[in-house]
mmCIF file of C-alpha atoms and ligand atoms in Angstrom:
data_model
loop_
_atom_site.group_PDB
_atom_site.id
_atom_site.type_symbol
_atom_site.label_atom_id
_atom_site.label_comp_id
_atom_site.label_asym_id
_atom_site.label_seq_id
_atom_site.Cartn_x
_atom_site.Cartn_y
_atom_site.Cartn_z
ATOM 1 C CA MET A 1 23.605 4.762 25.178
ATOM 2 C CA SER A 2 21.849 5.088 22.181
ATOM 3 C CA GLN A 3 20.223 8.509 23.424
ATOM 4 C CA GLU A 4 23.524 9.756 24.077
ATOM 5 C CA THR A 5 24.375 8.516 20.260
ATOM 6 C CA PHE A 6 21.319 10.061 18.669
ATOM 7 C CA GLY A 7 20.710 12.892 20.771
ATOM 8 C CA TYR A 8 16.641 12.776 21.702
ATOM 9 C CA ASP A 9 14.805 10.827 23.985
ATOM 10 C CA GLU A 10 12.171 7.971 22.729
ATOM 11 C CA GLU A 11 9.388 9.500 25.391
ATOM 12 C CA SER A 12 9.766 13.160 24.656
ATOM 13 C CA LEU A 13 9.040 11.971 20.361
ATOM 14 C CA ARG A 14 5.536 10.737 21.590
ATOM 15 C CA GLN A 15 4.431 14.355 20.939
ATOM 16 C CA TYR A 16 4.870 14.593 17.496
ATOM 17 C CA PHE A 17 2.480 11.376 16.986
ATOM 18 C CA PRO A 18 -1.117 11.606 17.627
ATOM 19 C CA MET A 19 -2.591 8.319 16.841
ATOM 20 C CA GLU A 20 -5.005 9.899 14.571
ATOM 21 C CA ARG A 21 -2.321 11.454 12.477
ATOM 22 C CA VAL A 22 -0.539 8.205 12.443
ATOM 23 C CA LEU A 23 -3.265 6.619 11.693
ATOM 24 C CA GLU A 24 -4.757 8.781 8.992
ATOM 25 C CA GLY A 25 -0.983 8.447 7.492
ATOM 26 C CA LEU A 26 -0.877 4.823 7.566
ATOM 27 C CA PHE A 27 -4.207 4.378 5.732
ATOM 28 C CA GLY A 28 -3.385 7.266 2.969
ATOM 29 C CA LEU A 29 -0.218 5.136 2.398
ATOM 30 C CA ILE A 30 -1.910 1.894 2.094
ATOM 31 C CA GLU A 31 -4.738 3.470 -0.600
ATOM 32 C CA ASP A 32 -2.188 5.036 -2.621
ATOM 33 C CA LEU A 33 0.236 1.605 -2.564
ATOM 34 C CA PHE A 34 -2.364 -0.790 -3.371
ATOM 35 C CA GLY A 35 -4.954 0.992 -4.340
ATOM 36 C CA VAL A 36 -7.558 -0.030 -1.941
ATOM 37 C CA ARG A 37 -10.104 2.880 0.077
ATOM 38 C CA ILE A 38 -10.616 2.656 3.693
ATOM 39 C CA GLU A 39 -13.213 4.372 5.644
ATOM 40 C CA ARG A 40 -14.091 4.364 9.242
ATOM 41 C CA GLN A 41 -17.470 3.388 10.357
ATOM 42 C CA LYS A 42 -19.321 6.226 12.258
ATOM 43 C CA GLY A 43 -21.698 6.269 14.351
ATOM 44 C CA ALA A 44 -22.499 3.477 16.851
ATOM 45 C CA LEU A 45 -20.584 0.273 16.881
ATOM 46 C CA HIS A 46 -21.331 -3.118 18.743
ATOM 47 C CA ALA A 47 -18.117 -3.765 19.474
ATOM 48 C CA TRP A 48 -16.543 -5.205 22.902
ATOM 49 C CA HIS A 49 -15.570 -2.089 23.810
ATOM 50 C CA LYS A 50 -16.318 1.557 23.342
ATOM 51 C CA ASP A 51 -12.448 2.345 22.253
ATOM 52 C CA VAL A 52 -12.676 -0.351 19.477
ATOM 53 C CA ARG A 53 -13.277 1.461 15.907
ATOM 54 C CA PHE A 54 -14.151 -0.620 12.892
ATOM 55 C CA TYR A 55 -13.239 0.277 8.713
ATOM 56 C CA ARG A 56 -14.503 -1.208 5.643
ATOM 57 C CA ILE A 57 -11.549 -1.784 3.110
ATOM 58 C CA PHE A 58 -13.435 -0.882 -0.995
ATOM 59 C CA GLU A 59 -12.039 -1.825 -4.063
ATOM 60 C CA GLY A 60 -13.328 0.344 -6.671
ATOM 61 C CA GLU A 61 -17.211 0.123 -5.485
ATOM 62 C CA ALA A 62 -17.246 -3.123 -4.030
ATOM 63 C CA LEU A 63 -16.699 -3.902 -0.100
ATOM 64 C CA ILE A 64 -14.156 -5.753 -0.075
ATOM 65 C CA ALA A 65 -13.078 -6.299 3.842
ATOM 66 C CA GLY A 66 -14.030 -5.179 7.774
ATOM 67 C CA LEU A 67 -10.941 -4.365 9.756
ATOM 68 C CA TYR A 68 -11.170 -3.413 13.989
ATOM 69 C CA VAL A 69 -8.625 -1.785 15.495
ATOM 70 C CA ASP A 70 -8.315 -2.543 19.320
ATOM 71 C CA PRO A 71 -5.403 0.392 19.877
ATOM 72 C CA TYR A 72 -5.249 0.927 23.792
ATOM 73 C CA ALA A 73 -4.061 -0.886 26.615
ATOM 74 C CA ARG A 74 -6.485 -2.287 29.485
ATOM 75 C CA PRO A 75 -4.232 -3.612 32.257
ATOM 76 C CA GLY A 76 -6.343 -6.481 33.862
ATOM 77 C CA THR A 77 -8.495 -7.775 31.295
ATOM 78 C CA LYS A 78 -6.608 -7.083 27.730
ATOM 79 C CA ASN A 79 -3.170 -9.141 27.515
ATOM 80 C CA GLY A 80 -0.030 -6.818 26.691
ATOM 81 C CA GLY A 81 1.730 -6.916 23.186
ATOM 82 C CA ALA A 82 0.216 -6.486 19.636
ATOM 83 C CA TRP A 83 -1.221 -8.769 17.503
ATOM 84 C CA MET A 84 -3.704 -9.875 14.567
ATOM 85 C CA ASN A 85 -6.342 -12.343 14.561
ATOM 86 C CA GLU A 86 -8.610 -13.758 11.851
ATOM 87 C CA ILE A 87 -12.039 -12.339 13.207
ATOM 88 C CA ARG A 88 -13.577 -14.699 10.149
ATOM 89 C CA GLY A 89 -11.675 -15.688 6.798
ATOM 90 C CA ARG A 90 -12.998 -14.731 3.378
ATOM 91 C CA ASP A 91 -14.611 -17.708 1.635
ATOM 92 C CA PHE A 92 -16.812 -17.589 -1.008
ATOM 93 C CA GLU A 93 -16.867 -21.849 -1.305
ATOM 94 C CA THR A 94 -19.478 -22.825 1.392
ATOM 95 C CA ARG A 95 -21.390 -19.269 1.624
ATOM 96 C CA GLU A 96 -20.570 -15.606 0.612
ATOM 97 C CA GLN A 97 -18.213 -13.862 3.717
ATOM 98 C CA LEU A 98 -15.983 -11.523 3.472
ATOM 99 C CA PRO A 99 -12.892 -11.399 5.859
ATOM 100 C CA ILE A 100 -12.636 -9.164 9.038
ATOM 101 C CA ALA A 101 -9.483 -8.751 10.749
ATOM 102 C CA VAL A 102 -8.375 -7.165 14.062
ATOM 103 C CA VAL A 103 -5.852 -5.082 15.057
ATOM 104 C CA CYS A 104 -4.528 -5.316 18.589
ATOM 105 C CA CYS A 105 -2.137 -2.615 20.453
ATOM 106 C CA ASN A 106 -1.767 -1.155 23.788
ATOM 107 C CA GLN A 107 -1.161 1.613 23.079
ATOM 108 C CA LYS A 108 -1.185 4.654 25.858
ATOM 109 C CA PRO A 109 -5.076 5.662 26.060
ATOM 110 C CA PRO A 110 -6.106 9.110 25.556
ATOM 111 C CA ARG A 111 -5.727 11.344 29.008
ATOM 112 C CA GLY A 112 -8.721 14.028 29.589
ATOM 113 C CA LYS A 113 -8.040 16.596 26.830
ATOM 114 C CA ALA A 114 -4.800 15.254 25.906
ATOM 115 C CA PRO A 115 -5.164 12.816 22.951
ATOM 116 C CA ALA A 116 -3.752 9.162 22.479
ATOM 117 C CA THR A 117 0.316 9.965 21.610
ATOM 118 C CA MET A 118 2.805 6.959 19.910
ATOM 119 C CA SER A 119 6.000 6.106 20.740
ATOM 120 C CA PHE A 120 8.126 5.245 17.265
ATOM 121 C CA TYR A 121 8.402 1.770 18.853
ATOM 122 C CA GLU A 122 4.402 1.533 18.331
ATOM 123 C CA ILE A 123 4.308 3.284 15.518
ATOM 124 C CA ALA A 124 6.638 0.505 13.991
ATOM 125 C CA THR A 125 4.529 -2.125 15.731
ATOM 126 C CA LEU A 126 1.114 -1.140 14.400
ATOM 127 C CA PHE A 127 2.369 -0.967 11.041
ATOM 128 C CA HIS A 128 4.217 -4.702 11.367
ATOM 129 C CA GLU A 129 0.404 -5.745 12.950
ATOM 130 C CA VAL A 130 -1.735 -3.917 9.295
ATOM 131 C CA GLY A 131 0.884 -5.685 7.285
ATOM 132 C CA HIS A 132 -0.760 -8.768 8.819
ATOM 133 C CA ALA A 133 -4.193 -7.740 8.671
ATOM 134 C CA LEU A 134 -3.089 -7.196 4.951
ATOM 135 C CA GLN A 135 -2.959 -10.130 3.926
ATOM 136 C CA GLU A 136 -5.513 -11.194 5.837
ATOM 137 C CA THR A 137 -8.273 -8.879 4.532
ATOM 138 C CA LEU A 138 -6.603 -8.302 0.911
ATOM 139 C CA THR A 139 -6.956 -11.930 -0.358
ATOM 140 C CA ARG A 140 -8.337 -13.377 -3.466
ATOM 141 C CA VAL A 141 -8.997 -16.472 -2.695
ATOM 142 C CA ASP A 142 -12.719 -18.179 -2.126
ATOM 143 C CA SER A 143 -11.914 -20.621 -0.290
ATOM 144 C CA ALA A 144 -11.246 -20.219 3.559
ATOM 145 C CA THR A 145 -8.523 -23.249 3.999
ATOM 146 C CA CYS A 146 -5.783 -21.005 2.059
ATOM 147 C CA ALA A 147 -7.568 -17.663 2.244
ATOM 148 C CA GLY A 148 -5.385 -14.808 3.599
ATOM 149 C CA ILE A 149 -2.812 -16.062 6.027
ATOM 150 C CA SER A 150 -4.358 -19.470 6.227
ATOM 151 C CA ASN A 151 -2.273 -22.620 5.372
ATOM 152 C CA VAL A 152 0.981 -19.677 4.975
ATOM 153 C CA GLU A 153 3.446 -21.597 5.640
ATOM 154 C CA TRP A 154 4.919 -20.836 9.003
ATOM 155 C CA ASP A 155 8.756 -19.424 7.968
ATOM 156 C CA ALA A 156 7.030 -17.033 5.341
ATOM 157 C CA VAL A 157 4.018 -15.426 7.718
ATOM 158 C CA GLU A 158 5.948 -12.957 8.421
ATOM 159 C CA ILE A 159 6.324 -11.419 5.338
ATOM 160 C CA ALA A 160 4.040 -8.993 4.815
ATOM 161 C CA SER A 161 4.069 -7.919 8.523
ATOM 162 C CA GLN A 162 8.268 -7.064 8.087
ATOM 163 C CA PHE A 163 7.474 -5.559 4.453
ATOM 164 C CA LEU A 164 4.540 -2.878 5.987
ATOM 165 C CA GLU A 165 6.688 -1.821 9.005
ATOM 166 C CA GLN A 166 9.886 -0.969 6.803
ATOM 167 C CA PHE A 167 7.674 2.173 5.845
ATOM 168 C CA PRO A 168 8.166 4.417 8.975
ATOM 169 C CA TYR A 169 11.535 4.382 8.500
ATOM 170 C CA GLU A 170 11.332 6.387 5.936
ATOM 171 C CA PRO A 171 12.327 10.033 6.830
ATOM 172 C CA THR A 172 9.604 11.340 4.605
ATOM 173 C CA LEU A 173 6.516 9.169 5.437
ATOM 174 C CA LEU A 174 8.140 9.265 9.147
ATOM 175 C CA ARG A 175 7.326 13.305 9.362
ATOM 176 C CA GLY A 176 4.126 12.870 7.101
ATOM 177 C CA LEU A 177 2.720 10.551 10.130
ATOM 178 C CA SER A 178 3.370 13.544 12.417
ATOM 179 C CA CYS A 179 1.970 17.285 13.745
ATOM 180 C CA HIS A 180 2.713 18.359 17.075
ATOM 181 C CA VAL A 181 0.458 17.847 19.880
ATOM 182 C CA GLU A 182 0.490 21.767 20.763
ATOM 183 C CA THR A 183 2.362 23.237 17.919
ATOM 184 C CA GLY A 184 1.124 21.265 15.236
ATOM 185 C CA LYS A 185 4.619 21.489 13.171
ATOM 186 C CA PRO A 186 6.102 18.147 11.661
ATOM 187 C CA LEU A 187 9.032 16.198 13.260
ATOM 188 C CA PRO A 188 11.889 18.116 12.160
ATOM 189 C CA ALA A 189 14.032 16.749 9.139
ATOM 190 C CA ASP A 190 17.071 15.934 11.330
ATOM 191 C CA LEU A 191 15.383 14.554 14.156
ATOM 192 C CA ALA A 192 13.752 12.322 11.670
ATOM 193 C CA LYS A 193 17.036 11.654 10.093
ATOM 194 C CA ARG A 194 18.344 10.453 13.834
ATOM 195 C CA VAL A 195 15.150 8.256 14.374
ATOM 196 C CA VAL A 196 15.884 6.894 11.907
ATOM 197 C CA ALA A 197 19.755 6.076 11.600
ATOM 198 C CA LYS A 198 19.098 4.546 14.805
ATOM 199 C CA ARG A 199 17.343 1.207 13.130
ATOM 200 C CA THR A 200 21.481 0.716 11.611
ATOM 201 C CA TYR A 201 22.649 1.040 15.717
ATOM 202 C CA ARG A 202 24.526 -2.213 16.477
ATOM 203 C CA ALA A 203 22.961 -3.827 13.909
ATOM 204 C CA GLY A 204 25.259 -6.391 13.174
ATOM 205 C CA SER A 205 25.752 -7.685 16.685
ATOM 206 C CA ALA A 206 21.324 -7.963 16.649
ATOM 207 C CA LEU A 207 22.479 -10.196 13.322
ATOM 208 C CA VAL A 208 24.587 -12.613 14.851
ATOM 209 C CA ARG A 209 22.433 -12.934 17.838
ATOM 210 C CA GLN A 210 19.376 -13.943 15.877
ATOM 211 C CA LEU A 211 21.414 -16.114 13.917
ATOM 212 C CA LEU A 212 22.885 -17.809 16.968
ATOM 213 C CA PHE A 213 19.365 -18.409 18.552
ATOM 214 C CA ALA A 214 18.123 -19.898 14.679
ATOM 215 C CA GLU A 215 21.762 -22.162 14.731
ATOM 216 C CA THR A 216 20.902 -23.796 18.361
ATOM 217 C CA ASP A 217 17.168 -24.245 18.114
ATOM 218 C CA LEU A 218 17.664 -26.353 14.885
ATOM 219 C CA ALA A 219 20.762 -28.160 16.384
ATOM 220 C CA LEU A 220 18.674 -29.036 19.247
ATOM 221 C CA HIS A 221 16.271 -30.575 17.358
ATOM 222 C CA ALA A 222 18.397 -32.157 14.868
ATOM 223 C CA LYS A 223 18.419 -35.756 14.856
ATOM 224 C CA GLY A 224 21.657 -37.190 16.688
ATOM 225 C CA PHE A 225 21.512 -35.013 19.928
ATOM 226 C CA PRO A 226 22.814 -34.814 22.244
ATOM 227 C CA ARG A 227 25.284 -37.204 21.836
ATOM 228 C CA LYS A 228 26.864 -38.727 25.379
ATOM 229 C CA GLY A 229 28.401 -36.433 27.490
ATOM 230 C CA ASP A 230 26.407 -33.300 25.548
ATOM 231 C CA THR A 231 24.625 -30.448 26.649
ATOM 232 C CA PRO A 232 22.096 -28.161 25.068
ATOM 233 C CA LEU A 233 24.268 -25.325 27.037
ATOM 234 C CA ALA A 234 27.543 -26.662 25.542
ATOM 235 C CA LEU A 235 26.124 -26.493 22.331
ATOM 236 C CA MET A 236 25.010 -23.274 22.188
ATOM 237 C CA ARG A 237 28.691 -22.103 23.450
ATOM 238 C CA ARG A 238 29.592 -24.288 20.017
ATOM 239 C CA GLN A 239 27.523 -22.410 18.303
ATOM 240 C CA ALA A 240 28.630 -18.825 19.836
ATOM 241 C CA LYS A 241 32.273 -19.571 19.119
ATOM 242 C CA ARG A 242 31.548 -20.140 15.615
ATOM 243 C CA LEU A 243 29.035 -17.293 15.313
ATOM 244 C CA LEU A 244 30.279 -14.130 17.794
ATOM 245 C CA PRO A 245 33.234 -12.396 17.969
ATOM 246 C CA THR A 246 33.273 -12.657 21.876
ATOM 247 C CA ALA A 247 32.662 -16.298 23.550
ATOM 248 C CA LEU A 248 29.361 -15.970 25.949
ATOM 249 C CA HIS A 249 29.451 -15.060 29.521
ATOM 250 C CA GLU A 250 30.379 -18.270 31.585
ATOM 251 C CA ASP A 251 27.304 -17.396 33.736
ATOM 252 C CA ASP A 252 25.180 -16.566 30.285
ATOM 253 C CA ARG A 253 21.885 -19.111 30.729
ATOM 254 C CA PHE A 254 19.638 -17.847 28.081
ATOM 255 C CA LEU A 255 18.754 -20.731 26.853
ATOM 256 C CA ASN A 256 17.154 -21.787 29.975
ATOM 257 C CA ALA A 257 14.373 -18.911 29.317
ATOM 258 C CA PHE A 258 14.410 -19.061 26.014
ATOM 259 C CA THR A 259 10.805 -20.359 25.893
ATOM 260 C CA HIS A 260 9.784 -19.481 22.347
ATOM 261 C CA ILE A 261 11.758 -22.941 21.258
ATOM 262 C CA PHE A 262 10.344 -25.064 24.076
ATOM 263 C CA ALA A 263 6.752 -23.709 24.484
ATOM 264 C CA GLY A 264 6.017 -21.180 21.996
ATOM 265 C CA GLY A 265 5.443 -23.020 18.671
ATOM 266 C CA TYR A 266 9.251 -22.349 17.171
ATOM 267 C CA ALA A 267 10.675 -25.345 17.856
ATOM 268 C CA ALA A 268 13.642 -25.970 15.063
ATOM 269 C CA GLY A 269 11.476 -22.306 13.615
ATOM 270 C CA TYR A 270 13.287 -19.851 15.178
ATOM 271 C CA TYR A 271 15.032 -19.074 11.776
ATOM 272 C CA SER A 272 11.811 -17.928 10.397
ATOM 273 C CA TYR A 273 12.030 -14.396 11.666
ATOM 274 C CA LYS A 274 15.205 -14.106 10.344
ATOM 275 C CA TRP A 275 14.573 -15.769 7.070
ATOM 276 C CA SER A 276 11.023 -13.758 6.289
ATOM 277 C CA GLU A 277 12.682 -10.772 7.579
ATOM 278 C CA THR A 278 15.425 -11.356 4.715
ATOM 279 C CA LEU A 279 12.496 -11.914 2.333
ATOM 280 C CA SER A 280 10.858 -8.911 3.628
ATOM 281 C CA ALA A 281 13.885 -6.431 3.462
ATOM 282 C CA ASP A 282 14.403 -8.049 -0.509
ATOM 283 C CA ILE A 283 11.143 -7.056 -1.402
ATOM 284 C CA TYR A 284 10.813 -3.594 0.341
ATOM 285 C CA MET A 285 14.324 -2.722 -0.965
ATOM 286 C CA ARG A 286 12.503 -2.456 -4.571
ATOM 287 C CA PHE A 287 10.742 0.329 -3.306
ATOM 288 C CA ARG A 288 13.562 2.560 -1.738
ATOM 289 C CA GLY A 289 14.821 4.927 -3.930
ATOM 290 C CA ALA A 290 11.924 4.495 -6.618
ATOM 291 C CA THR A 291 9.378 7.535 -8.033
ATOM 292 C CA ALA A 292 5.939 7.738 -6.677
ATOM 293 C CA ALA A 293 4.676 5.999 -9.554
ATOM 294 C CA GLN A 294 7.093 3.600 -9.579
ATOM 295 C CA ARG A 295 6.090 2.870 -6.169
ATOM 296 C CA ARG A 296 2.534 2.331 -7.035
ATOM 297 C CA LYS A 297 3.246 -0.038 -9.228
ATOM 298 C CA LEU A 298 5.256 -2.481 -7.178
ATOM 299 C CA GLY A 299 2.169 -1.602 -4.823
ATOM 300 C CA ARG A 300 -0.278 -3.225 -6.935
ATOM 301 C CA ARG A 301 2.504 -6.412 -7.601
ATOM 302 C CA VAL A 302 2.674 -6.706 -3.978
ATOM 303 C CA ARG A 303 -0.847 -6.246 -3.708
ATOM 304 C CA GLU A 304 -2.051 -9.064 -6.427
ATOM 305 C CA THR A 305 1.009 -11.297 -4.874
ATOM 306 C CA LEU A 306 1.871 -11.292 -1.350
ATOM 307 C CA PHE A 307 -1.323 -9.815 -0.158
ATOM 308 C CA ALA A 308 -3.816 -11.662 -2.615
ATOM 309 C CA LEU A 309 -2.461 -15.406 -2.568
ATOM 310 C CA GLY A 310 -2.330 -16.438 0.885
ATOM 311 C CA GLY A 311 -1.739 -19.687 1.885
ATOM 312 C CA SER A 312 -3.287 -21.123 -2.174
ATOM 313 C CA ARG A 313 0.595 -21.396 -3.343
ATOM 314 C CA PRO A 314 3.795 -22.390 -1.977
ATOM 315 C CA ALA A 315 5.144 -19.247 -0.176
ATOM 316 C CA ALA A 316 8.502 -19.294 -2.352
ATOM 317 C CA GLU A 317 6.623 -19.421 -5.427
ATOM 318 C CA VAL A 318 4.302 -16.563 -4.907
ATOM 319 C CA PHE A 319 7.963 -14.506 -3.908
ATOM 320 C CA ARG A 320 8.805 -15.871 -7.322
ATOM 321 C CA ASP A 321 6.085 -14.232 -9.070
ATOM 322 C CA LEU A 322 6.355 -11.090 -7.292
ATOM 323 C CA MET A 323 10.026 -10.089 -7.430
ATOM 324 C CA GLY A 324 10.876 -12.649 -10.974
ATOM 325 C CA ARG A 325 14.317 -14.615 -9.468
ATOM 326 C CA ASP A 326 14.754 -16.305 -6.266
ATOM 327 C CA PRO A 327 15.652 -14.262 -2.796
ATOM 328 C CA ASP A 328 18.601 -12.166 -2.371
ATOM 329 C CA ALA A 329 20.015 -12.348 1.055
ATOM 330 C CA THR A 330 22.483 -9.044 0.488
ATOM 331 C CA ALA A 331 18.861 -6.700 0.508
ATOM 332 C CA ILE A 332 18.729 -7.164 4.010
ATOM 333 C CA LEU A 333 22.427 -6.691 4.841
ATOM 334 C CA LYS A 334 21.949 -3.260 2.674
ATOM 335 C CA LEU A 335 18.957 -2.489 4.388
ATOM 336 C CA GLU A 336 20.851 -2.937 7.954
ATOM 337 C CA GLY A 337 23.709 -0.612 6.769
ATOM 338 C CA LEU A 338 25.875 -3.512 6.795
ATOM 339 C CA VAL A 339 27.386 -3.621 3.547
ATOM 340 C CA GLU A 340 26.797 -0.864 1.105
HETATM 341 ZN ZN1 LIG B 401 4.082 -10.530 13.398
#
């Protein structure tokens, strides 16, 4: 359906995005916006697999952190999906320890002479995970208990990641990440625009669906539920009636498989996805349309607040420090093309 609407096929886009080029563009953006330097370790590396890379992060001449990137899928030995983990946190209280993070992805490995290429989804995912890694590695907090991602409130852990994830949706930046594996040409400008336009495809439906899940989760975990004769499914149907333009299908049993809120650690916390998206969109919207110099200034501000302060202060305070005000919920609606 979306292929017909937008006139391109996701898989064919891969040819424009060799992984090396995407990483180069991503690290170039980070260096420019946040004032650090990222250098790949050359030569032998003692890591858990030969495909793993290691990068050193410098600020001026000072080494401040390390980052492993484990990019490729290894069916049978590596979990699916993508994630960021702390290998060790910054600690200058009990020892002198710089932070080291790892970003794991599951991209297709190179085959023969053909380089590894990335889909747009994989690019956005990589930016997301590296956003987490920046909060972990660019911390200025010396106490391991609240440096980096430690002690960051549950509903704020996705702000840094979702903030960085916005950048590949900029047509100019996206073209900068591209270099066709055969022709060496960048992604054509009109195709870049179509790729980016897809983000607003059915954005309203996706938004109300997330609200339905979030509100159902909160109501299920609220005191007093269930009253006699009520059931979780009936509750979800009532929420759907209030939030969706059409009622849930009578056979809809999504709730039975909604493991996030039963076994996935998101009980009464599923709302945090939309909440941190709201905050990250608000932060990102300041970058949209800003000049290169303004973006650098904004980037340094993000670096000194969102990325630097970790869980040493309440997330709401860090946000106000960065933005100079409380969150504005209309930013996400603008970003998703739901209001002008
Ligand atoms: Zn995340």
